[in-house]
XYZ file of C-alpha atoms in Angstrom:
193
model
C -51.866 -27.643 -35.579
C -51.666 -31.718 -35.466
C -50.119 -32.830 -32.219
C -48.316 -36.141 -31.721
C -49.430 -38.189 -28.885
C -47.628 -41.170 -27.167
C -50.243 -42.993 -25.308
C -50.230 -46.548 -23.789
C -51.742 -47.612 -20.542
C -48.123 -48.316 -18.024
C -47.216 -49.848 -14.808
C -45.496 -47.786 -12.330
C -42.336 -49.590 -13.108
C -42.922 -48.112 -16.783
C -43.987 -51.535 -19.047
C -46.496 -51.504 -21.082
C -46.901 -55.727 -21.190
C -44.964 -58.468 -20.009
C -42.535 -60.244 -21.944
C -45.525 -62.782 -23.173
C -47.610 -59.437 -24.226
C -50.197 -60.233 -21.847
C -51.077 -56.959 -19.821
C -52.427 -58.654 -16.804
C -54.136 -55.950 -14.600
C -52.931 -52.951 -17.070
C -57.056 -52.600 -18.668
C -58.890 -53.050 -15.495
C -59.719 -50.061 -15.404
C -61.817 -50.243 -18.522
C -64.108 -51.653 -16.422
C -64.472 -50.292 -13.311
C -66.444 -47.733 -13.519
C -70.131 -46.773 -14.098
C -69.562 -44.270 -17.497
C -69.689 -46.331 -20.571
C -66.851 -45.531 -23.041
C -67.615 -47.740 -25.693
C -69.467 -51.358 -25.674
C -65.806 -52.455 -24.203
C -65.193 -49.949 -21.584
C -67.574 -48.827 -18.702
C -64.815 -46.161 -16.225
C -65.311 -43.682 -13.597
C -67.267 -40.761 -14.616
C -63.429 -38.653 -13.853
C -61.636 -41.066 -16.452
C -64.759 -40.754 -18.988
C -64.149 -36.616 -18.638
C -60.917 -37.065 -19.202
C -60.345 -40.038 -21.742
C -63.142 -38.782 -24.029
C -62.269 -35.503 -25.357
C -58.420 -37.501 -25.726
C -59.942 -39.817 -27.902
C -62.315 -37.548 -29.743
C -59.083 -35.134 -30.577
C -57.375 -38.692 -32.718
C -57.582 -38.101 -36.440
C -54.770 -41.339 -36.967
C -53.125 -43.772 -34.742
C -49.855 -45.006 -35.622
C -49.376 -48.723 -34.619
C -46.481 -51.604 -35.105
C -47.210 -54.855 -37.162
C -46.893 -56.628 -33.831
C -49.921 -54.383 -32.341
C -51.880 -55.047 -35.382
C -51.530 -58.637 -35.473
C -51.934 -59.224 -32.020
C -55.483 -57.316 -32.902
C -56.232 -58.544 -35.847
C -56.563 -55.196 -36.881
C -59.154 -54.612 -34.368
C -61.613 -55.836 -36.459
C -61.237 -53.562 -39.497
C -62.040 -50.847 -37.129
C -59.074 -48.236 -35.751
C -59.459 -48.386 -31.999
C -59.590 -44.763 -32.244
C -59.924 -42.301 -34.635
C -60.453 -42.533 -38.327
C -57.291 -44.042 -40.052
C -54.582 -46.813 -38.466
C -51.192 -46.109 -39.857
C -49.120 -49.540 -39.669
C -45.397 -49.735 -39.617
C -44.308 -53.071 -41.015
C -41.385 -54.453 -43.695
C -44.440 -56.487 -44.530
C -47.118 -55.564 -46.991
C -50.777 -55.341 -45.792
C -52.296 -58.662 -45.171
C -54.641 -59.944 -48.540
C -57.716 -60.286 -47.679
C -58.012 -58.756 -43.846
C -59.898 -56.181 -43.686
C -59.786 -55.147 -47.434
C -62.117 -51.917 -46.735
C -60.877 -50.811 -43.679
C -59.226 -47.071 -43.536
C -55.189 -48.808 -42.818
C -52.111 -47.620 -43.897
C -48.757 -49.728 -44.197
C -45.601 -48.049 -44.389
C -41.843 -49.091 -44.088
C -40.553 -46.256 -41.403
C -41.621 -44.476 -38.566
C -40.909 -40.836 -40.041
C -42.854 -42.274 -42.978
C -46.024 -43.408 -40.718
C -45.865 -39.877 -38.573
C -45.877 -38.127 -41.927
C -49.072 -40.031 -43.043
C -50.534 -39.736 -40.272
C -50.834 -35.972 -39.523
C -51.603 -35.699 -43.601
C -54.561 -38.013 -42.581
C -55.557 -36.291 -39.696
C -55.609 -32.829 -40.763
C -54.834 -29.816 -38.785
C -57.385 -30.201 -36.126
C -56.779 -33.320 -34.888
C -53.943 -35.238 -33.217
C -52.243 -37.973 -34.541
C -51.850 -40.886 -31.599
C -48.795 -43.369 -31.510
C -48.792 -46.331 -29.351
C -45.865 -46.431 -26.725
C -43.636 -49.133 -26.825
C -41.362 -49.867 -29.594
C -42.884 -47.857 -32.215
C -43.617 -44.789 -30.085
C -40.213 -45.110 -28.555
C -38.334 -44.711 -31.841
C -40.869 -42.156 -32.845
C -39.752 -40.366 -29.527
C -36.001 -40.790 -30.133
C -36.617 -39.192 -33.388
C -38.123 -35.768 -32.267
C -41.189 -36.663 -33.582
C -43.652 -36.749 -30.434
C -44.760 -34.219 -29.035
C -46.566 -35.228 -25.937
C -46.756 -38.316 -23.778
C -49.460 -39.394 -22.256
C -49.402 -42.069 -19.587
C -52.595 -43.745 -18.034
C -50.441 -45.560 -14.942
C -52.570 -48.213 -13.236
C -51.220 -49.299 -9.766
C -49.376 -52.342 -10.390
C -45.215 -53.012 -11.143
C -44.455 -56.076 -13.631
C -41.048 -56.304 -12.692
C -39.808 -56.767 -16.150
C -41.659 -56.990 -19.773
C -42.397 -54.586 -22.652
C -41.316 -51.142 -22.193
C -43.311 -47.838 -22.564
C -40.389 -46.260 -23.911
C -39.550 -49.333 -26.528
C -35.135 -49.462 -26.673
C -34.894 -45.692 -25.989
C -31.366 -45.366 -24.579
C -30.894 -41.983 -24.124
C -31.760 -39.054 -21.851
C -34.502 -37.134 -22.246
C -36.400 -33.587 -20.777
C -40.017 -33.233 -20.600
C -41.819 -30.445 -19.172
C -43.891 -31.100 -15.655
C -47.154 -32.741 -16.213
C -50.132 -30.727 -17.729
C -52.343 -32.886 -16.994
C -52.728 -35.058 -13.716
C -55.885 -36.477 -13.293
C -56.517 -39.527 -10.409
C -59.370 -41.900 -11.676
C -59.986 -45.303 -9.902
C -57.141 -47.526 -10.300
C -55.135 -45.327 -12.676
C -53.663 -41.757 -12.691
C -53.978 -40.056 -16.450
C -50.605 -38.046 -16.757
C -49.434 -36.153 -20.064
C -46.414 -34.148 -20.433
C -44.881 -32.123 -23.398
C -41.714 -33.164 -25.016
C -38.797 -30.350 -24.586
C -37.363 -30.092 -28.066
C -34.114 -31.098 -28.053
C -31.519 -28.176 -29.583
């Protein structure tokens, strides 16, 4: 069964950038280490065995407009995964990327929906925290967060969360794992009745 991930690396204070989107000490871990992710990331070799199999398990991440702009769409490569699922009022960019496996949609039910049909039973669908993730939280529609927290506090800035206002439960941590410079945490979502 497709599971739906909330992931974004977080200061302890819970922001995911500052209010410039520049996330200062957030990614240092990325390169830290002496296990080589990807040609971008070298971590410690308890990160790598823990961040691997996460990112192996994506079938379709499920970005903002904002995220994918600020990336330029990662070069016409999902950052992980197979398919990028874009919510934007805005239609795909002409030209950018014209082969690359992205999705726009209008809504964030909409993107979830295409996303798990994308990513099949067996693998997860991934949704970046801030705003995007946090309305796809408020919704019911996550099922797990995950939370790499790096040992710094902005003060102020982007939240992990987005505008959620509300309260909610999640269970205790399944996962706690203590890497260099960053503590990999991931909870499931109680279902609201």
């Amino acid at each position: 069964m497709t599971t739906v991930v909330m992931h974004n690396v977080v200061s302890v204070d819970g922001f995911v950038a500052d209010a410039d989107d520049q996330v200062g000490p957030l990614f240092d871990w990325y390169g830290n280490g002496d296990v080589r992710l990807n040609e971008h990331a070298k971590v410690s070799r308890t990160s790598a065995g823990y961040v691997r199999p996460a990112m192996a398990k994506i079938g379709t991440l499920v970005v903002g407009r904002h995220v994918f702009d600020m990336t330029d769409g990662w070069g016409g490569v999902p950052p992980t995964g197979e398919h990028l699922v874009v919510v934007s009022h805005r239609p795909r960019p002409e030209g950018r990327h014209p082969d690359a496996p992205f999705h726009f949609v209008d809504g964030v039910e909409e993107a979830i929906a295409k996303a798990k049909e994308l990513a099949g039973e067996d693998r997860n669908v991934g949704v970046a925290a801030g705003d995007v993730g946090g309305q796809a939280f408020a919704l019911g529609l996550v099922d797990e967060v995950a939370m790499d927290v790096v040992p710094v506090v902005f003060g102020s800035g982007k939240r992990y969360f987005g505008s959620v206002d509300a309260h909610y439960l999640l269970e205790d941590p399944h996962i706690v794992i203590q890497g260099d410079r960053v503590l990999h945490l991931r909870y499931r979502v109680r279902k609201q009745p």
